[in-house]
mmCIF file with all atom_site columns, C-alpha atoms in Angstrom:
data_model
loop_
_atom_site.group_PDB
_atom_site.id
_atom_site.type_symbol
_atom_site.label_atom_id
_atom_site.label_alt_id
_atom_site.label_comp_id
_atom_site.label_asym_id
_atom_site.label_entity_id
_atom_site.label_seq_id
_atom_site.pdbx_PDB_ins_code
_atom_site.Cartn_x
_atom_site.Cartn_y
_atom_site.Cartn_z
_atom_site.occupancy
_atom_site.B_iso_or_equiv
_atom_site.pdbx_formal_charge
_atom_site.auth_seq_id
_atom_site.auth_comp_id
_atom_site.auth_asym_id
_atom_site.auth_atom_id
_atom_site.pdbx_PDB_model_num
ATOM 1   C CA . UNK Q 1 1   ? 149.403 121.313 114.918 1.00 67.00 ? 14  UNK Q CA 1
ATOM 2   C CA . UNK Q 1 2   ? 148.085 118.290 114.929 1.00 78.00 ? 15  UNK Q CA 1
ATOM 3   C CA . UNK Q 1 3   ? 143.995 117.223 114.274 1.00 74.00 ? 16  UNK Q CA 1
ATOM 4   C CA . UNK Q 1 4   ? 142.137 114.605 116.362 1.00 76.00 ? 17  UNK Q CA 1
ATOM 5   C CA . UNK Q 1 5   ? 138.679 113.396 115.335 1.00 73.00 ? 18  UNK Q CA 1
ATOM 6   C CA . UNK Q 1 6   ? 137.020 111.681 117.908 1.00 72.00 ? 19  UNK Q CA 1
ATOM 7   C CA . UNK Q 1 7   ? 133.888 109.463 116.847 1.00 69.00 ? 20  UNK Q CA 1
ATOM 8   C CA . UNK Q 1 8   ? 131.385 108.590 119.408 1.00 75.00 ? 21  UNK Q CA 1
ATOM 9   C CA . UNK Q 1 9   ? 130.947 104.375 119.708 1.00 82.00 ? 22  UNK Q CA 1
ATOM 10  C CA . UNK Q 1 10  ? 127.209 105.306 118.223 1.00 85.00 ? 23  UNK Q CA 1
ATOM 11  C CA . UNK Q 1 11  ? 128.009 106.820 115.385 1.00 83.00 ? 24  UNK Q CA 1
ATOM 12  C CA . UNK Q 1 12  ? 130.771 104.477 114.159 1.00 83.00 ? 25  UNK Q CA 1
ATOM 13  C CA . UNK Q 1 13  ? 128.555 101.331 114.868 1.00 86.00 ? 26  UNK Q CA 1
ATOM 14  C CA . UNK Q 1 14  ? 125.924 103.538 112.722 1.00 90.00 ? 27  UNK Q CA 1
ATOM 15  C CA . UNK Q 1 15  ? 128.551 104.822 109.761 1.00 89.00 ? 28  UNK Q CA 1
ATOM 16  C CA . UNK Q 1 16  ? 129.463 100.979 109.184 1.00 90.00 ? 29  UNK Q CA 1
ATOM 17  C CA . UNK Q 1 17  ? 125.613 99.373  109.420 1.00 92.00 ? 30  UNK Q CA 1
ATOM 18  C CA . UNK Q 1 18  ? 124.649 101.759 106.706 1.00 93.00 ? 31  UNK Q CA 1
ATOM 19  C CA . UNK Q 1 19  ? 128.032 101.026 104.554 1.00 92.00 ? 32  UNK Q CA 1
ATOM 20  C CA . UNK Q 1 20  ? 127.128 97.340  105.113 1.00 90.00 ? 33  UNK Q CA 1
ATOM 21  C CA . UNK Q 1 21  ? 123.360 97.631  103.994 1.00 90.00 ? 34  UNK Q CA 1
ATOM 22  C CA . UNK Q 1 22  ? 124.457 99.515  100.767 1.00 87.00 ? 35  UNK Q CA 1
ATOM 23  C CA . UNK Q 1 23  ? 127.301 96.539  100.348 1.00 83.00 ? 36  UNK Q CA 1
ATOM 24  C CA . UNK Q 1 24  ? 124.694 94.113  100.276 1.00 82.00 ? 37  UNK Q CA 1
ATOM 25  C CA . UNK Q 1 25  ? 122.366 95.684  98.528  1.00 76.00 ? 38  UNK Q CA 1
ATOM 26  C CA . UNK Q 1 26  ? 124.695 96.074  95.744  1.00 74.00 ? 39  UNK Q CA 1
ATOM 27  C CA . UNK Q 1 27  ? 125.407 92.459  96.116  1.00 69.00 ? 40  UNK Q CA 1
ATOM 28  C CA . UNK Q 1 28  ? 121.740 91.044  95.831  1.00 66.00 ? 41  UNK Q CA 1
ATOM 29  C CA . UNK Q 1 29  ? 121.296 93.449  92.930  1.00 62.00 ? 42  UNK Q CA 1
ATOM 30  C CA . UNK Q 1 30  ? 124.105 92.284  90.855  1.00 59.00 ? 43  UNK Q CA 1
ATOM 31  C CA . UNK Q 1 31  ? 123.090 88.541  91.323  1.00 57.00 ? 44  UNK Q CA 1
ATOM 32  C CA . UNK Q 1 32  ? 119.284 89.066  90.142  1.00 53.00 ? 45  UNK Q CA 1
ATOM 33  C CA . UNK Q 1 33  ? 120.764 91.107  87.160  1.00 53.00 ? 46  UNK Q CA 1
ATOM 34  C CA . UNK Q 1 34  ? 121.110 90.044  83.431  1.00 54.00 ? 47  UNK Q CA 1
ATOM 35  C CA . UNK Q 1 35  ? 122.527 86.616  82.847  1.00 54.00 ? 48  UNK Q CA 1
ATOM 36  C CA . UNK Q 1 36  ? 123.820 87.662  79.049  1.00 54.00 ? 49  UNK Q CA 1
ATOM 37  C CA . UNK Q 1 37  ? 121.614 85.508  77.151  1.00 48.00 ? 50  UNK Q CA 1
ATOM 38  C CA . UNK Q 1 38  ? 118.166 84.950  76.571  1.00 50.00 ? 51  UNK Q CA 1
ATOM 39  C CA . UNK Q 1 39  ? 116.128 81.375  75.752  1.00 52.00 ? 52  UNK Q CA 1
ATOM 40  C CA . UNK Q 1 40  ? 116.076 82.133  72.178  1.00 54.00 ? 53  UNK Q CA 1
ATOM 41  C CA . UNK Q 1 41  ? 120.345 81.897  72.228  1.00 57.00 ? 54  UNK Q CA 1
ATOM 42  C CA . UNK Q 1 42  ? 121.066 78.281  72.500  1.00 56.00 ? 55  UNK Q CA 1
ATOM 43  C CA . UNK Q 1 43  ? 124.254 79.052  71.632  1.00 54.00 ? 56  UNK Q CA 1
ATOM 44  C CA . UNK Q 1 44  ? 125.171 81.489  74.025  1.00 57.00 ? 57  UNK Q CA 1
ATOM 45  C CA . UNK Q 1 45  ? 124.247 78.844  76.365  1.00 55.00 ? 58  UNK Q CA 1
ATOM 46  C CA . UNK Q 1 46  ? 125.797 76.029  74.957  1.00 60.00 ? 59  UNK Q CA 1
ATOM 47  C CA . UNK Q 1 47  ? 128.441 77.048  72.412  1.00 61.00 ? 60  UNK Q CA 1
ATOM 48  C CA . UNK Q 1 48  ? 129.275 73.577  71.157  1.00 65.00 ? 61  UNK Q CA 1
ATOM 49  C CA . UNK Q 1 49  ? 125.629 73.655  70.135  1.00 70.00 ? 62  UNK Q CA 1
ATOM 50  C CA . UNK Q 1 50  ? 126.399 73.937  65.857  1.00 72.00 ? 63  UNK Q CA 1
ATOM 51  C CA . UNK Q 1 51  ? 124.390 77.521  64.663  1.00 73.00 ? 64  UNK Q CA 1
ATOM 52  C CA . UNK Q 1 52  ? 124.881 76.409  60.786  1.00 77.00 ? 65  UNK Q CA 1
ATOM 53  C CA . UNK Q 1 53  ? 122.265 73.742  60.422  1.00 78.00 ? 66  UNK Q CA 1
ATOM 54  C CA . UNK Q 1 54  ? 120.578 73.511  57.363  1.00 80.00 ? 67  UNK Q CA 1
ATOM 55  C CA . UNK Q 1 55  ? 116.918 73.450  56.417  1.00 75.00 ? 68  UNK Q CA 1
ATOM 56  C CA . UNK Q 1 56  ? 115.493 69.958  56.727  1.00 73.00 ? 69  UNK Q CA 1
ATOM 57  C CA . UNK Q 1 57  ? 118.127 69.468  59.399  1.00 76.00 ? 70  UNK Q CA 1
ATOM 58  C CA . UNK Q 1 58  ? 117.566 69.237  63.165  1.00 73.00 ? 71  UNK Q CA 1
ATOM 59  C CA . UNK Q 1 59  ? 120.557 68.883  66.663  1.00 74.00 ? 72  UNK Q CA 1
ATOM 60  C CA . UNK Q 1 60  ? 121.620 65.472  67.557  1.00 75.00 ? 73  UNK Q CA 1
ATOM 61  C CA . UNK Q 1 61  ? 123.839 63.894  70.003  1.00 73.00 ? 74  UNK Q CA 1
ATOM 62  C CA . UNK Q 1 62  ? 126.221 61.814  68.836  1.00 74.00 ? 75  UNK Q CA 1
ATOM 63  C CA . UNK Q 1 63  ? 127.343 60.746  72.272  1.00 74.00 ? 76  UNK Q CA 1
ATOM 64  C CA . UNK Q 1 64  ? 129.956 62.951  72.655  1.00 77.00 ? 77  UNK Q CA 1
ATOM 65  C CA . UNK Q 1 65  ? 128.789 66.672  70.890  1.00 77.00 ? 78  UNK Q CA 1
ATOM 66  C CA . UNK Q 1 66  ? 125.855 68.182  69.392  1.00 77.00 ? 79  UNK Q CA 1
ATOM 67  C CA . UNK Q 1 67  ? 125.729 68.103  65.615  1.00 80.00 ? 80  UNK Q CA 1
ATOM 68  C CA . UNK Q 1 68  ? 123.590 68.972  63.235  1.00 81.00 ? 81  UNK Q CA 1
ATOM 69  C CA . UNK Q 1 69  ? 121.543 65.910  61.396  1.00 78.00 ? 82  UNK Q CA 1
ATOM 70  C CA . UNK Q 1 70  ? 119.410 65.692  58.023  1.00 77.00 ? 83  UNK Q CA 1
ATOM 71  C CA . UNK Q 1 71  ? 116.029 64.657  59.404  1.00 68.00 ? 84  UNK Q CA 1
ATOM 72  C CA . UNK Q 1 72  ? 116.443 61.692  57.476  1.00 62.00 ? 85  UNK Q CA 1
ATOM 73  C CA . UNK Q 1 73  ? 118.141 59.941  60.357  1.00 56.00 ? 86  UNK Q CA 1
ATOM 74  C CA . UNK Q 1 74  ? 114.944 58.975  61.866  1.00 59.00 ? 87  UNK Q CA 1
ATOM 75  C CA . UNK Q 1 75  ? 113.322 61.806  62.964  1.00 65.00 ? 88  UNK Q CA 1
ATOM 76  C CA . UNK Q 1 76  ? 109.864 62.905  62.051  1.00 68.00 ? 89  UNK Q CA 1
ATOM 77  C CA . UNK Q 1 77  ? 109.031 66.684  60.788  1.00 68.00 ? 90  UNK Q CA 1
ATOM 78  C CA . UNK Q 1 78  ? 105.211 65.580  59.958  1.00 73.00 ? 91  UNK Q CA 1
ATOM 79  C CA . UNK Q 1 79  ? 104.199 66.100  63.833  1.00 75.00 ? 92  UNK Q CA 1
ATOM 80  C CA . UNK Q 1 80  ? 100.755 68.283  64.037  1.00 77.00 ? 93  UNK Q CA 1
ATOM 81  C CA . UNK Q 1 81  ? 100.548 70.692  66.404  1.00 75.00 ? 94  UNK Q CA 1
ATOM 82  C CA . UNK Q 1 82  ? 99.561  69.459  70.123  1.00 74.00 ? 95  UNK Q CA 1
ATOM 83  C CA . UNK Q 1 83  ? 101.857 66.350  69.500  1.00 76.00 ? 96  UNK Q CA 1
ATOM 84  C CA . UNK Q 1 84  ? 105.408 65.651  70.405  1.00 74.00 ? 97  UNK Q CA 1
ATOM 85  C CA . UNK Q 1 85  ? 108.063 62.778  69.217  1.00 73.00 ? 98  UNK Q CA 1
ATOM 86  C CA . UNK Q 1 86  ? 107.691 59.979  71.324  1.00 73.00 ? 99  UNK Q CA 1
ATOM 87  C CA . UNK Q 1 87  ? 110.103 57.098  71.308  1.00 70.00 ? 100 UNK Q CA 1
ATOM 88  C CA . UNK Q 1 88  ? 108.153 53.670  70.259  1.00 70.00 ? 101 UNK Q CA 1
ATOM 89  C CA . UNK Q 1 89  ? 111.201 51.506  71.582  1.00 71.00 ? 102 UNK Q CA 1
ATOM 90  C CA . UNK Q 1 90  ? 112.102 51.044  67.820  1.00 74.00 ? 103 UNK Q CA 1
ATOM 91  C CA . UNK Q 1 91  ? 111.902 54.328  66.151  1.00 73.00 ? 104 UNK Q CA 1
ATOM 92  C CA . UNK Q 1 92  ? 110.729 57.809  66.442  1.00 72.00 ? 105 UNK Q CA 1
ATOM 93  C CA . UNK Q 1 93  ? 106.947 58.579  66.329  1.00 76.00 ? 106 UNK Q CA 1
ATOM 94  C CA . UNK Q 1 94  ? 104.656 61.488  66.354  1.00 79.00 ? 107 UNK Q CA 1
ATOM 95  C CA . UNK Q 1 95  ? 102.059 61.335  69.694  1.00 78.00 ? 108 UNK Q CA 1
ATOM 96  C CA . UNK Q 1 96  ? 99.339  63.143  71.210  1.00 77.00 ? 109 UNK Q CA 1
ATOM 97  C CA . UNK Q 1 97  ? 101.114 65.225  73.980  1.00 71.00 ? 110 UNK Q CA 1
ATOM 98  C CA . UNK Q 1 98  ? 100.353 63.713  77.168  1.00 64.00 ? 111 UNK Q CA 1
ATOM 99  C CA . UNK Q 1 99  ? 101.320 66.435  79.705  1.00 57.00 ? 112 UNK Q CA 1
ATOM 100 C CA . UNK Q 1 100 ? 98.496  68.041  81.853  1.00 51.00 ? 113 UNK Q CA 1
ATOM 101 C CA . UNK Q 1 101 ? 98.767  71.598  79.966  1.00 50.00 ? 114 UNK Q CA 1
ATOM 102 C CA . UNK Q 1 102 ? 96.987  72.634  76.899  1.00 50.00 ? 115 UNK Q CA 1
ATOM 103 C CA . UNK Q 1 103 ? 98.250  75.364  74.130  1.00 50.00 ? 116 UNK Q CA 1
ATOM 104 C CA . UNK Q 1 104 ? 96.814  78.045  72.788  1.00 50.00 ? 117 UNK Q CA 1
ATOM 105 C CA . UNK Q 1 105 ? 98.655  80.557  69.735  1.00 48.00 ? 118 UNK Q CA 1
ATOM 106 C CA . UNK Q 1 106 ? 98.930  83.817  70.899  1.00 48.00 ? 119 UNK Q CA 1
ATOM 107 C CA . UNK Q 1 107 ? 99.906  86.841  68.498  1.00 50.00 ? 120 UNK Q CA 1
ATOM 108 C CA . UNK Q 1 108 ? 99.217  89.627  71.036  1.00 52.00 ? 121 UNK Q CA 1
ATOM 109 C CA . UNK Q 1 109 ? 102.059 88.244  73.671  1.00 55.00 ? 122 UNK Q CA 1
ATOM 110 C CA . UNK Q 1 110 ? 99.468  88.227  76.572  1.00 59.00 ? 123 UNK Q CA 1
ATOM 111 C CA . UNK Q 1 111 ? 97.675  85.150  77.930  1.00 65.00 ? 124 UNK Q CA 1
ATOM 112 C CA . UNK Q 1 112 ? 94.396  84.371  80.077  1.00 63.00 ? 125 UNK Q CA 1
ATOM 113 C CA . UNK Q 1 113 ? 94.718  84.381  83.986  1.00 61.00 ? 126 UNK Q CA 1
ATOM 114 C CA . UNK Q 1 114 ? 95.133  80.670  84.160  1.00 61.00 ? 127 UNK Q CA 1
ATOM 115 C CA . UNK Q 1 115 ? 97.534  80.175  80.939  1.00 63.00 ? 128 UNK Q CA 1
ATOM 116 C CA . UNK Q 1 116 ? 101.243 81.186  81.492  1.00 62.00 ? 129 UNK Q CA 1
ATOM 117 C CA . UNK Q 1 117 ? 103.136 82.321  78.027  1.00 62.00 ? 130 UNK Q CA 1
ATOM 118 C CA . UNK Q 1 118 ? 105.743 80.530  76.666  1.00 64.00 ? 131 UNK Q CA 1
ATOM 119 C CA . UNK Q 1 119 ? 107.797 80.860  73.056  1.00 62.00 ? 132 UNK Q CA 1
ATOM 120 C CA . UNK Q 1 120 ? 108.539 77.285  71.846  1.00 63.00 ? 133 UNK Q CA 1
ATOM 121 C CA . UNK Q 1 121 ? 110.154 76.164  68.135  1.00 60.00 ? 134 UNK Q CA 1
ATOM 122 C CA . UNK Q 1 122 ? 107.216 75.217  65.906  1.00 60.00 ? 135 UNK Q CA 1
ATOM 123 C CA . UNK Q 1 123 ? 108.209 73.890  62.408  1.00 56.00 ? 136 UNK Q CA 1
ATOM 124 C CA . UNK Q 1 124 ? 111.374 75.951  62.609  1.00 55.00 ? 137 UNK Q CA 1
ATOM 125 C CA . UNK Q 1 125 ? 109.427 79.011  63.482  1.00 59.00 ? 138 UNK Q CA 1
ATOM 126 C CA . UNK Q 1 126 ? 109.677 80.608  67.279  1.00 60.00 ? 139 UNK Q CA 1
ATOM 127 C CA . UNK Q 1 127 ? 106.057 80.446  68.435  1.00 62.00 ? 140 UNK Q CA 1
ATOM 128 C CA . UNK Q 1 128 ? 104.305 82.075  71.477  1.00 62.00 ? 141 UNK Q CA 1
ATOM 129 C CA . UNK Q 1 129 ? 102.038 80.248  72.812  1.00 64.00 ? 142 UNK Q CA 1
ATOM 130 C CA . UNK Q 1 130 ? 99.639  79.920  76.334  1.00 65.00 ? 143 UNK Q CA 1
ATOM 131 C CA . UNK Q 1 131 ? 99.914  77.102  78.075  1.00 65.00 ? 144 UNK Q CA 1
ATOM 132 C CA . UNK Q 1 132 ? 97.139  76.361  80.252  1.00 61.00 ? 145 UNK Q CA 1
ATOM 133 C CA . UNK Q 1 133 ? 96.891  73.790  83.351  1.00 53.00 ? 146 UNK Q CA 1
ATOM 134 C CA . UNK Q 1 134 ? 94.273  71.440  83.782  1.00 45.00 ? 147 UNK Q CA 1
#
């Protein structure tokens, strides 16, 4: 005895549209997924970034890797907040930041409807902070 399944035209063309929608959604949902790192995990993004620097010491590029560097090669830990290092064409200085946002410390983790939030490396410390646009 022998079986014969006959499909109509319709419902084949249907059976495969619906197995291709679910193909790409599982597609589009695997790309937005989780990356396996976060911002905080330099490392994990860069592993020839060095995770055993020492206090007082900061990254540097010494044109081939990153390595970690006693401050004393030139670099300045007095900045106040609101400033940045700024090169002076000679050595390194602190400045007033110059870009068009403003900060503000947050301890909450939320942020006024203009300011965005944003963790940044303060004195060593991972910082939250709003950042506002003019």
């Amino acid at each position: 005895m022998k079986l014969n399944i006959n499909f109509s035209n319709r419902l084949l063309h249907t059976f495969i549209s619906i197995i291709g929608i679910i193909l790409i959604s599982v597609v589009v949902f695997a790309y937005s997924g989780n990356v396996g790192h976060t911002s905080d995990q330099i490392d994990e993004v860069d592993p020839s970034v060095p995770t055993s620097c020492t206090v007082d010491q900061v990254l540097e590029w010494n044109s081939t890797d990153w390595d970690c560097a006693d401050t004393s090669s030139g670099l300045r830990t007095d900045c106040i907040i609101d400033q940045v290092l700024e090169w002076n064409s000679t050595d390194w200085d602190c400045a007033n930041d110059s870009s068009e946002t403003t900060s503000t410390y947050t301890t909450t983790g939320s942020c006024g409807n203009d300011e965005t939030l944003d963790s940044r490396y303060i004195g060593g410390i991972l910082t939250h902070i709003c950042l506002a646009s003019w």
